[in-house]
Amino acid sequence: MRLVTTHLGADFDAFGAAVGATLLLPGSQIVFPGSQEAAVRRFVEVERPPLPEIRLRELRRAHIEEVLVVDCSSLRRLGEVGELIVQAGCPVRVIDHHPETADPIPGAEVITAAAAASCTVVVQQLKARGIVPDPLTAALLLMGIYEDTGGLTYADTTPSDLAAAAELLALGARLEWVRRYVLRPLEPGQLQLLNQLVEGALERRIGGVPVVVTVARPSEQVEEAAYVLHRYAEIFDFPVVIALLEAPPQLIVIARSSHPRVNAGKLLLPLGGGGHATAAAARLRGRSAVEVSEELLQRVREMVGDEWCAAALATSTLHTCPSHLTVEEAKARMVRLRINAMPVEEGKDLVGVVTRQVLDNALAQGMGERPVTAVMRPGVPIVAGDTAPEELQRLFMEGQSRFVVVAKKDGWGVITRMDLFRRLYERQCEASGTVDRRLAGVRFTVQNVAQKLHLALSPELHQVLVEAGRTAEDCGMGAYLVGGVVRDVLLNRSVEDVDIVVEGNGIRLAEELVQRLGGRMHPHEPFLTAAVRLASGIRLDVATARTEFYRSPASLPEVERSAVRQDLYRRDFTINAMAIDLSPRRFGELLDFFGGRRDLERKIVRVLHSLSFLDDPTRAIRAVRFATRLGFEIAAETRQLIRVAVREGVFASLSGERMRDELCDLLSEPRAAESLAELERLGVLQQFAPGVTLDAAGRRFLAEVEAMVAWSELEEVYRGPRWLVWLAALATRGGEAAGERTAARLALSGKSRRAMAGARVGVERILAAVSRTNARPSEIVTLLEGCEPAWWVVAMAAANTGQRRKLRKALSQWLPTAPPVTGAQLIAAGVPPGPGVGEAVRATRRALLDGVIAADEALKYALAVARGRGDGA
């Protein structure tokens, strides 16, 4: 049989081209590899055009003799049909207006032309062979042209598209179908998605080109999301728009571009996507929206080009590759630093450049032990600080340099292509991107939060930060407020810890601050940090901007100096990866490279990259802690990455001490029950409490524990750490050895380990004692005094109404009862010192608790016991 086919999810361009192609291949039948787009399906259901269609299940049994593929050059995008074509080994022709692909159809003859729609190429082929399409086919071809050219308005629309449309109209094509099915209004679900796209949008201005990246998570499956994005770009007149739709377990990426230098198809090609210059899409798994958006922005940057002023953009931290390193060692250094190129340094001279690509090629050729100088490109692009933007552009674009070195008075500086982000924060609002103000109000990508900072901090601390920025500038460095303090300032929360990151030398800045403001500092050289306590009593943590790398999953990181952007990228979550500039000229400017403020507004906890939990599994516990504390949700892809880390077994490599420290922080906060339930849903609970599961009854028990923790602290019944109560509570939910296993996993020792190991039995003994109707108060008190106090709280949570009433009385009334007499009183009354004095005091207390004596009879009773005339019962 002769076959015509197209890509999965056929749109009108693919659908119309396939119908038209049947005229080019007489006797052929059409097979669609999968479902068509919703608009196409709606058209077919309503208009029911007669099609020579064959189903995929029938094709599996057929003998394929010849194939014509339209609007698709990618074998992968043909799905199972592609496999059947390859197995058939028959002649294959492709008609496509964007034939570039990473996985071409083997042996296919490609027919293409300068056109914005495949339907236009089909019309040209029909005309060349003297074939006149019928009115139905002409209408379908016209619908395809109108769809892929945006009604003949897209920037890549060609005269050929216009001419083809005119010819089809002359042949009886129906424009009302175009209006009804192609140029259609948005439906309610699509309008909701459009609103999400507007709310989630952040604009970058790259080389003068506005580029919008928007992240949305539709509440339900939204048909034709690509069409919604097209309308979004059209309504707000953005030349480049990239949407990342979170549809767990998938991340759907859609790009639209009307800019001549940003090719949407090429932009998404490395992600396995398909499309053409103005429109493309891709589906990913196991990738976070943050890292994908960063990757795509870098590609846009490479397409558009960079224009800077060297003096304004130079970063003081220049990583170099010593000339004595081997190729393998140089590659390892580059991976650790998370950079793609660096100059080679020989003595004090920069002699060449190596890139990750060059090193990969050298390693593939067996040159791993060769010196890096054998594969470097000689020469380093070096510019003066006053170099004009045009010269920088030439070096970046024509010379294909990934960086330029800037000669400065105090040493070398560097400008990389990633420094484009810096421009967003070093220009005033007219040079900054904005989220659309027509709907969202004024919301700048570069925002000055100096006023929020002033309101959130005490006047003394605010002045210290001003001085830190001024001191850093005097030393030729940059200082930034980073991490949780930035998050809390934006959320209008109280500020506790203050962290400052320095582009330069953090320890030196700490020394200068102490010299200017008085106080003392303690440096920690391995981590390039210093703890500062000023004379005013204010505490600061000052760190050198650094990057970190992990030699193995769950290991402690090793660090090297870096720039602030790399320092922020190494952090745990987007909401903690923001900084506030403290320099005098830009004091209060918010640096938000990864959409942290957007996630704060959406109340989402999101990691920055897909290896985050493999590098440091404790981040999974931290994600739950922040989500619970702030009332946020953990992003869908972040939840999936936590589950991947659990499946990969990385928690087994995590030391008990590190896991314990993170859990102590989590379990010391309010709403710990909610946090534990979330850890159980993510599979993390089993990593430190094996054998413990939380069904509905278990979750109710945790709620009771939370209530009893609050009660015990209010009544001052329990003064120990909260985390020990929670771990003891979990120990009672597992098997007999659950407490011992958890204690061993968390490397607990001493009293804490004993509290865990005996929790199950200890709680059972307490409950048994308060259940006995003939149990005397003194017996219960004696038992409680011999138990770990954490067990008291757990027993309160596990008790029924009657048991709890009695145990509450024992803890709040009986247990605090002091002995009514003292040993000194007995000795003064003539009782000789010795063990009998203590026993008499204790016996008197028991008698008072049990109602045997009144308080005013205590001394007489104690003397009788001490002299052997009382039974102390």
mmCIF file of C-alpha atoms in Angstrom, residues 452-786:
data_model
loop_
_atom_site.group_PDB
_atom_site.id
_atom_site.type_symbol
_atom_site.label_atom_id
_atom_site.label_comp_id
_atom_site.label_asym_id
_atom_site.label_seq_id
_atom_site.Cartn_x
_atom_site.Cartn_y
_atom_site.Cartn_z
ATOM 1 C CA LYS A 452 10.833 46.820 52.636
ATOM 2 C CA LEU A 453 14.340 46.332 53.989
ATOM 3 C CA HIS A 454 14.103 49.521 56.027
ATOM 4 C CA LEU A 455 10.783 48.426 57.572
ATOM 5 C CA ALA A 456 11.940 44.873 58.308
ATOM 6 C CA LEU A 457 15.214 45.718 60.080
ATOM 7 C CA SER A 458 16.074 47.598 63.209
ATOM 8 C CA PRO A 459 17.724 50.976 62.569
ATOM 9 C CA GLU A 460 20.987 49.623 63.987
ATOM 10 C CA LEU A 461 21.048 46.581 61.715
ATOM 11 C CA HIS A 462 20.016 48.646 58.700
ATOM 12 C CA GLN A 463 22.956 50.985 59.288
ATOM 13 C CA VAL A 464 25.316 48.015 59.587
ATOM 14 C CA LEU A 465 24.199 46.744 56.167
ATOM 15 C CA VAL A 466 24.696 50.189 54.656
ATOM 16 C CA GLU A 467 28.204 50.227 56.105
ATOM 17 C CA ALA A 468 28.876 46.703 54.823
ATOM 18 C CA GLY A 469 28.002 47.779 51.283
ATOM 19 C CA ARG A 470 30.149 50.895 51.561
ATOM 20 C CA THR A 471 33.091 48.957 53.021
ATOM 21 C CA ALA A 472 32.882 46.318 50.281
ATOM 22 C CA GLU A 473 32.936 48.992 47.580
ATOM 23 C CA ASP A 474 35.947 50.662 49.197
ATOM 24 C CA CYS A 475 37.722 47.290 49.007
ATOM 25 C CA GLY A 476 36.781 46.791 45.353
ATOM 26 C CA MET A 477 34.221 44.107 46.203
ATOM 27 C CA GLY A 478 30.454 43.662 46.080
ATOM 28 C CA ALA A 479 28.313 42.722 49.089
ATOM 29 C CA TYR A 480 24.846 41.196 49.027
ATOM 30 C CA LEU A 481 22.245 40.241 51.591
ATOM 31 C CA VAL A 482 21.278 36.646 50.724
ATOM 32 C CA GLY A 483 19.164 33.643 51.626
ATOM 33 C CA GLY A 484 16.394 33.397 54.162
ATOM 34 C CA VAL A 485 16.606 37.014 55.255
ATOM 35 C CA VAL A 486 15.695 38.143 51.725
ATOM 36 C CA ARG A 487 12.784 35.721 51.663
ATOM 37 C CA ASP A 488 11.530 36.946 55.026
ATOM 38 C CA VAL A 489 11.874 40.611 54.039
ATOM 39 C CA LEU A 490 9.726 39.988 50.956
ATOM 40 C CA LEU A 491 7.168 38.105 53.066
ATOM 41 C CA ASN A 492 7.100 40.856 55.695
ATOM 42 C CA ARG A 493 8.270 38.379 58.335
ATOM 43 C CA SER A 494 10.572 39.087 61.239
ATOM 44 C CA VAL A 495 14.256 38.806 60.408
ATOM 45 C CA GLU A 496 16.486 36.585 62.539
ATOM 46 C CA ASP A 497 19.678 35.450 60.792
ATOM 47 C CA VAL A 498 21.614 37.872 58.585
ATOM 48 C CA ASP A 499 23.874 36.412 55.892
ATOM 49 C CA ILE A 500 26.105 38.520 53.653
ATOM 50 C CA VAL A 501 27.800 37.143 50.534
ATOM 51 C CA VAL A 502 30.800 38.931 49.062
ATOM 52 C CA GLU A 503 32.064 38.886 45.515
ATOM 53 C CA GLY A 504 35.712 38.959 46.470
ATOM 54 C CA ASN A 505 36.977 37.983 49.914
ATOM 55 C CA GLY A 506 34.391 37.567 52.635
ATOM 56 C CA ILE A 507 36.921 37.119 55.423
ATOM 57 C CA ARG A 508 38.625 40.361 54.468
ATOM 58 C CA LEU A 509 35.280 42.219 54.530
ATOM 59 C CA ALA A 510 34.582 40.782 57.984
ATOM 60 C CA GLU A 511 37.952 42.052 59.198
ATOM 61 C CA GLU A 512 37.295 45.519 57.752
ATOM 62 C CA LEU A 513 33.835 45.700 59.341
ATOM 63 C CA VAL A 514 35.216 44.791 62.766
ATOM 64 C CA GLN A 515 37.947 47.390 62.355
ATOM 65 C CA ARG A 516 35.410 50.110 61.452
ATOM 66 C CA LEU A 517 32.542 49.192 63.792
ATOM 67 C CA GLY A 518 34.316 47.356 66.595
ATOM 68 C CA GLY A 519 33.728 43.801 67.756
ATOM 69 C CA ARG A 520 35.332 40.503 66.908
ATOM 70 C CA MET A 521 35.231 37.909 64.137
ATOM 71 C CA HIS A 522 36.015 34.222 63.772
ATOM 72 C CA PRO A 523 37.122 33.052 60.309
ATOM 73 C CA HIS A 524 36.502 29.593 58.909
ATOM 74 C CA GLU A 525 39.006 29.328 56.088
ATOM 75 C CA PRO A 526 37.925 25.990 54.532
ATOM 76 C CA PHE A 527 34.459 27.386 53.785
ATOM 77 C CA LEU A 528 35.628 30.972 53.104
ATOM 78 C CA THR A 529 33.311 32.323 55.819
ATOM 79 C CA ALA A 530 33.494 34.364 58.990
ATOM 80 C CA ALA A 531 31.203 34.825 61.974
ATOM 81 C CA VAL A 532 31.069 38.446 63.131
ATOM 82 C CA ARG A 533 29.875 39.869 66.443
ATOM 83 C CA LEU A 534 29.958 43.639 66.399
ATOM 84 C CA ALA A 535 30.421 45.834 69.451
ATOM 85 C CA SER A 536 26.713 46.691 69.267
ATOM 86 C CA GLY A 537 25.874 43.003 69.755
ATOM 87 C CA ILE A 538 24.703 42.485 66.159
ATOM 88 C CA ARG A 539 25.734 39.156 64.658
ATOM 89 C CA LEU A 540 26.500 38.602 60.976
ATOM 90 C CA ASP A 541 27.612 35.636 58.907
ATOM 91 C CA VAL A 542 29.868 36.798 56.098
ATOM 92 C CA ALA A 543 30.799 34.427 53.274
ATOM 93 C CA THR A 544 32.762 34.609 50.076
ATOM 94 C CA ALA A 545 30.585 34.007 47.031
ATOM 95 C CA ARG A 546 31.324 30.413 46.193
ATOM 96 C CA THR A 547 30.317 27.421 44.193
ATOM 97 C CA GLU A 548 30.299 23.928 45.602
ATOM 98 C CA PHE A 549 30.557 20.412 44.290
ATOM 99 C CA TYR A 550 29.848 16.954 45.700
ATOM 100 C CA ARG A 551 32.327 14.154 45.077
ATOM 101 C CA SER A 552 29.561 11.621 45.714
ATOM 102 C CA PRO A 553 25.834 11.689 46.518
ATOM 103 C CA ALA A 554 25.009 12.850 50.064
ATOM 104 C CA SER A 555 28.626 13.840 50.797
ATOM 105 C CA LEU A 556 29.659 17.161 52.283
ATOM 106 C CA PRO A 557 30.379 19.775 49.620
ATOM 107 C CA GLU A 558 33.750 21.213 48.688
ATOM 108 C CA VAL A 559 33.797 24.902 47.841
ATOM 109 C CA GLU A 560 35.629 27.393 45.629
ATOM 110 C CA ARG A 561 35.278 31.124 45.100
ATOM 111 C CA SER A 562 32.725 32.262 42.582
ATOM 112 C CA ALA A 563 30.332 35.081 41.627
ATOM 113 C CA VAL A 564 27.060 35.845 43.400
ATOM 114 C CA ARG A 565 24.947 34.198 40.716
ATOM 115 C CA GLN A 566 26.791 30.882 41.074
ATOM 116 C CA ASP A 567 26.583 31.242 44.845
ATOM 117 C CA LEU A 568 22.816 31.588 44.624
ATOM 118 C CA TYR A 569 22.528 28.664 42.187
ATOM 119 C CA ARG A 570 24.107 26.290 44.706
ATOM 120 C CA ARG A 571 21.354 27.002 47.230
ATOM 121 C CA ASP A 572 18.454 24.738 48.050
ATOM 122 C CA PHE A 573 15.289 26.435 46.757
ATOM 123 C CA THR A 574 14.347 29.336 44.518
ATOM 124 C CA ILE A 575 12.763 31.211 47.430
ATOM 125 C CA ASN A 576 16.132 31.093 49.218
ATOM 126 C CA ALA A 577 18.172 31.942 46.118
ATOM 127 C CA MET A 578 17.631 35.695 45.994
ATOM 128 C CA ALA A 579 19.953 38.505 47.000
ATOM 129 C CA ILE A 580 19.706 42.211 47.807
ATOM 130 C CA ASP A 581 22.518 44.450 46.586
ATOM 131 C CA LEU A 582 24.151 46.429 49.400
ATOM 132 C CA SER A 583 26.395 48.621 47.243
ATOM 133 C CA PRO A 584 25.819 52.367 47.750
ATOM 134 C CA ARG A 585 24.665 52.971 44.162
ATOM 135 C CA ARG A 586 22.254 50.027 44.023
ATOM 136 C CA PHE A 587 21.326 49.543 47.664
ATOM 137 C CA GLY A 588 18.116 47.556 47.958
ATOM 138 C CA GLU A 589 18.011 46.135 44.406
ATOM 139 C CA LEU A 590 16.668 42.593 44.373
ATOM 140 C CA LEU A 591 18.614 39.987 42.409
ATOM 141 C CA ASP A 592 16.221 37.210 41.431
ATOM 142 C CA PHE A 593 17.785 35.033 38.739
ATOM 143 C CA PHE A 594 15.612 31.953 39.279
ATOM 144 C CA GLY A 595 12.053 33.192 39.819
ATOM 145 C CA GLY A 596 12.150 33.114 43.611
ATOM 146 C CA ARG A 597 9.791 36.046 44.049
ATOM 147 C CA ARG A 598 7.317 34.476 41.638
ATOM 148 C CA ASP A 599 7.395 31.273 43.700
ATOM 149 C CA LEU A 600 6.874 33.297 46.880
ATOM 150 C CA GLU A 601 3.767 34.832 45.328
ATOM 151 C CA ARG A 602 2.550 31.403 44.231
ATOM 152 C CA LYS A 603 3.477 29.890 47.601
ATOM 153 C CA ILE A 604 5.647 27.188 46.067
ATOM 154 C CA VAL A 605 8.865 25.514 47.265
ATOM 155 C CA ARG A 606 10.939 24.558 44.225
ATOM 156 C CA VAL A 607 14.506 23.288 43.783
ATOM 157 C CA LEU A 608 16.873 24.878 41.287
ATOM 158 C CA HIS A 609 18.114 21.793 39.458
ATOM 159 C CA SER A 610 17.292 18.123 39.016
ATOM 160 C CA LEU A 611 20.338 16.761 40.930
ATOM 161 C CA SER A 612 19.620 18.828 44.021
ATOM 162 C CA PHE A 613 18.421 15.962 46.235
ATOM 163 C CA LEU A 614 21.027 13.556 44.896
ATOM 164 C CA ASP A 615 23.725 16.044 45.901
ATOM 165 C CA ASP A 616 22.205 16.699 49.322
ATOM 166 C CA PRO A 617 19.272 14.517 50.452
ATOM 167 C CA THR A 618 18.742 16.654 53.569
ATOM 168 C CA ARG A 619 17.154 19.209 51.235
ATOM 169 C CA ALA A 620 14.121 16.932 51.034
ATOM 170 C CA ILE A 621 13.547 17.366 54.768
ATOM 171 C CA ARG A 622 14.234 21.079 54.445
ATOM 172 C CA ALA A 623 11.687 21.393 51.619
ATOM 173 C CA VAL A 624 9.000 19.978 53.886
ATOM 174 C CA ARG A 625 10.093 22.232 56.752
ATOM 175 C CA PHE A 626 9.846 25.397 54.654
ATOM 176 C CA ALA A 627 6.577 24.342 53.038
ATOM 177 C CA THR A 628 4.993 23.680 56.420
ATOM 178 C CA ARG A 629 6.401 26.766 58.100
ATOM 179 C CA LEU A 630 5.332 29.127 55.315
ATOM 180 C CA GLY A 631 2.078 27.400 54.378
ATOM 181 C CA PHE A 632 3.456 26.666 50.892
ATOM 182 C CA GLU A 633 3.158 23.694 48.536
ATOM 183 C CA ILE A 634 6.112 21.698 47.267
ATOM 184 C CA ALA A 635 6.207 22.044 43.478
ATOM 185 C CA ALA A 636 5.143 18.948 41.557
ATOM 186 C CA GLU A 637 8.497 18.392 39.848
ATOM 187 C CA THR A 638 10.286 18.916 43.159
ATOM 188 C CA ARG A 639 8.124 16.214 44.788
ATOM 189 C CA GLN A 640 8.993 13.896 41.916
ATOM 190 C CA LEU A 641 12.717 14.600 42.342
ATOM 191 C CA ILE A 642 12.461 13.740 46.056
ATOM 192 C CA ARG A 643 10.879 10.404 45.153
ATOM 193 C CA VAL A 644 13.655 9.774 42.633
ATOM 194 C CA ALA A 645 16.250 10.407 45.351
ATOM 195 C CA VAL A 646 14.450 7.921 47.614
ATOM 196 C CA ARG A 647 14.361 5.303 44.843
ATOM 197 C CA GLU A 648 18.044 5.840 44.092
ATOM 198 C CA GLY A 649 18.901 5.078 47.713
ATOM 199 C CA VAL A 650 20.943 8.244 48.318
ATOM 200 C CA PHE A 651 19.652 8.568 51.879
ATOM 201 C CA ALA A 652 21.630 5.449 52.748
ATOM 202 C CA SER A 653 24.833 7.444 52.137
ATOM 203 C CA LEU A 654 23.700 10.284 54.375
ATOM 204 C CA SER A 655 25.322 10.315 57.797
ATOM 205 C CA GLY A 656 23.111 9.899 60.821
ATOM 206 C CA GLU A 657 24.383 13.162 62.271
ATOM 207 C CA ARG A 658 23.389 15.248 59.234
ATOM 208 C CA MET A 659 19.960 13.621 59.006
ATOM 209 C CA ARG A 660 19.418 14.061 62.750
ATOM 210 C CA ASP A 661 20.364 17.753 62.671
ATOM 211 C CA GLU A 662 17.924 18.455 59.833
ATOM 212 C CA LEU A 663 15.138 16.494 61.540
ATOM 213 C CA CYS A 664 15.718 18.297 64.820
ATOM 214 C CA ASP A 665 15.136 21.600 63.044
ATOM 215 C CA LEU A 666 11.955 20.294 61.417
ATOM 216 C CA LEU A 667 10.555 18.676 64.562
ATOM 217 C CA SER A 668 11.302 21.724 66.694
ATOM 218 C CA GLU A 669 8.896 23.872 64.682
ATOM 219 C CA PRO A 670 5.107 24.166 65.043
ATOM 220 C CA ARG A 671 2.932 21.876 62.877
ATOM 221 C CA ALA A 672 5.459 19.061 63.020
ATOM 222 C CA ALA A 673 2.611 16.549 62.590
ATOM 223 C CA GLU A 674 1.879 17.976 59.162
ATOM 224 C CA SER A 675 5.570 17.793 58.278
ATOM 225 C CA LEU A 676 5.864 14.136 59.302
ATOM 226 C CA ALA A 677 2.771 13.221 57.285
ATOM 227 C CA GLU A 678 4.300 14.914 54.255
ATOM 228 C CA LEU A 679 7.612 13.095 54.770
ATOM 229 C CA GLU A 680 5.687 9.823 54.857
ATOM 230 C CA ARG A 681 3.899 10.643 51.585
ATOM 231 C CA LEU A 682 7.238 11.413 49.934
ATOM 232 C CA GLY A 683 8.852 8.198 51.178
ATOM 233 C CA VAL A 684 11.381 10.031 53.351
ATOM 234 C CA LEU A 685 9.968 8.947 56.730
ATOM 235 C CA GLN A 686 11.087 5.367 56.106
ATOM 236 C CA GLN A 687 14.662 6.588 55.651
ATOM 237 C CA PHE A 688 15.016 7.414 59.359
ATOM 238 C CA ALA A 689 12.092 5.522 60.930
ATOM 239 C CA PRO A 690 12.068 2.135 59.179
ATOM 240 C CA GLY A 691 8.911 0.147 59.735
ATOM 241 C CA VAL A 692 6.827 3.190 60.676
ATOM 242 C CA THR A 693 3.787 3.927 58.536
ATOM 243 C CA LEU A 694 1.135 6.554 59.039
ATOM 244 C CA ASP A 695 -2.365 5.477 58.196
ATOM 245 C CA ALA A 696 -5.398 7.551 59.159
ATOM 246 C CA ALA A 697 -5.097 6.441 62.777
ATOM 247 C CA GLY A 698 -1.394 7.264 62.752
ATOM 248 C CA ARG A 699 -2.052 10.779 61.491
ATOM 249 C CA ARG A 700 -4.710 11.293 64.196
ATOM 250 C CA PHE A 701 -2.150 10.160 66.762
ATOM 251 C CA LEU A 702 0.365 12.725 65.468
ATOM 252 C CA ALA A 703 -2.273 15.440 65.801
ATOM 253 C CA GLU A 704 -2.733 14.406 69.439
ATOM 254 C CA VAL A 705 1.026 14.507 69.991
ATOM 255 C CA GLU A 706 1.125 18.048 68.610
ATOM 256 C CA ALA A 707 -1.670 19.115 70.961
ATOM 257 C CA MET A 708 0.043 17.501 73.952
ATOM 258 C CA VAL A 709 3.410 19.092 73.109
ATOM 259 C CA ALA A 710 1.693 22.484 73.189
ATOM 260 C CA TRP A 711 -0.074 21.622 76.486
ATOM 261 C CA SER A 712 3.072 20.284 78.160
ATOM 262 C CA GLU A 713 5.044 23.405 77.251
ATOM 263 C CA LEU A 714 2.264 25.742 78.377
ATOM 264 C CA GLU A 715 1.930 23.923 81.718
ATOM 265 C CA GLU A 716 5.726 23.598 81.963
ATOM 266 C CA VAL A 717 5.330 19.869 82.406
ATOM 267 C CA TYR A 718 7.962 19.105 79.764
ATOM 268 C CA ARG A 719 11.092 21.197 79.280
ATOM 269 C CA GLY A 720 13.088 18.949 76.967
ATOM 270 C CA PRO A 721 13.573 19.210 73.195
ATOM 271 C CA ARG A 722 10.464 18.833 71.050
ATOM 272 C CA TRP A 723 12.217 16.610 68.538
ATOM 273 C CA LEU A 724 12.787 13.904 71.145
ATOM 274 C CA VAL A 725 9.038 13.736 71.847
ATOM 275 C CA TRP A 726 8.279 13.341 68.147
ATOM 276 C CA LEU A 727 10.886 10.655 67.589
ATOM 277 C CA ALA A 728 9.670 8.785 70.670
ATOM 278 C CA ALA A 729 6.123 9.020 69.337
ATOM 279 C CA LEU A 730 7.223 7.509 66.029
ATOM 280 C CA ALA A 731 9.026 4.735 67.902
ATOM 281 C CA THR A 732 5.705 3.645 69.428
ATOM 282 C CA ARG A 733 4.180 3.262 65.930
ATOM 283 C CA GLY A 734 6.724 0.730 64.678
ATOM 284 C CA GLY A 735 7.660 -2.740 65.783
ATOM 285 C CA GLU A 736 9.356 -3.715 69.014
ATOM 286 C CA ALA A 737 12.778 -2.533 67.858
ATOM 287 C CA ALA A 738 11.572 0.596 66.029
ATOM 288 C CA GLY A 739 13.032 2.982 68.574
ATOM 289 C CA GLU A 740 16.416 1.276 68.581
ATOM 290 C CA ARG A 741 16.555 1.267 64.771
ATOM 291 C CA THR A 742 15.714 4.956 64.556
ATOM 292 C CA ALA A 743 18.234 5.810 67.272
ATOM 293 C CA ALA A 744 20.938 3.904 65.415
ATOM 294 C CA ARG A 745 20.072 5.498 62.059
ATOM 295 C CA LEU A 746 20.231 8.991 63.564
ATOM 296 C CA ALA A 747 23.427 8.253 65.519
ATOM 297 C CA LEU A 748 21.763 9.109 68.841
ATOM 298 C CA SER A 749 23.695 8.376 71.994
ATOM 299 C CA GLY A 750 23.396 8.550 75.765
ATOM 300 C CA LYS A 751 20.106 9.692 77.212
ATOM 301 C CA SER A 752 18.506 10.369 73.825
ATOM 302 C CA ARG A 753 19.268 6.861 72.613
ATOM 303 C CA ARG A 754 17.851 5.321 75.794
ATOM 304 C CA ALA A 755 14.725 7.457 75.436
ATOM 305 C CA MET A 756 14.207 6.131 71.924
ATOM 306 C CA ALA A 757 15.008 2.504 72.655
ATOM 307 C CA GLY A 758 12.608 2.292 75.593
ATOM 308 C CA ALA A 759 9.835 4.525 74.299
ATOM 309 C CA ARG A 760 7.383 1.795 73.316
ATOM 310 C CA VAL A 761 7.636 -0.130 76.593
ATOM 311 C CA GLY A 762 7.851 3.026 78.707
ATOM 312 C CA VAL A 763 4.658 4.515 77.289
ATOM 313 C CA GLU A 764 2.850 1.214 77.720
ATOM 314 C CA ARG A 765 3.899 1.072 81.409
ATOM 315 C CA ILE A 766 2.642 4.626 82.009
ATOM 316 C CA LEU A 767 -0.714 3.883 80.413
ATOM 317 C CA ALA A 768 -1.037 0.637 82.343
ATOM 318 C CA ALA A 769 -0.370 2.429 85.627
ATOM 319 C CA VAL A 770 -2.998 5.125 85.102
ATOM 320 C CA SER A 771 -5.479 2.465 83.985
ATOM 321 C CA ARG A 772 -5.400 0.645 87.346
ATOM 322 C CA THR A 773 -8.209 1.826 89.583
ATOM 323 C CA ASN A 774 -6.292 0.877 92.757
ATOM 324 C CA ALA A 775 -3.059 2.611 91.735
ATOM 325 C CA ARG A 776 -1.998 5.092 94.386
ATOM 326 C CA PRO A 777 -0.818 8.572 93.334
ATOM 327 C CA SER A 778 2.578 7.923 94.858
ATOM 328 C CA GLU A 779 3.011 4.772 92.751
ATOM 329 C CA ILE A 780 2.206 6.686 89.566
ATOM 330 C CA VAL A 781 4.561 9.518 90.519
ATOM 331 C CA THR A 782 7.345 7.087 91.292
ATOM 332 C CA LEU A 783 6.871 5.457 87.904
ATOM 333 C CA LEU A 784 6.834 8.811 86.079
ATOM 334 C CA GLU A 785 9.993 9.968 87.834
ATOM 335 C CA GLY A 786 11.740 6.845 86.589
#
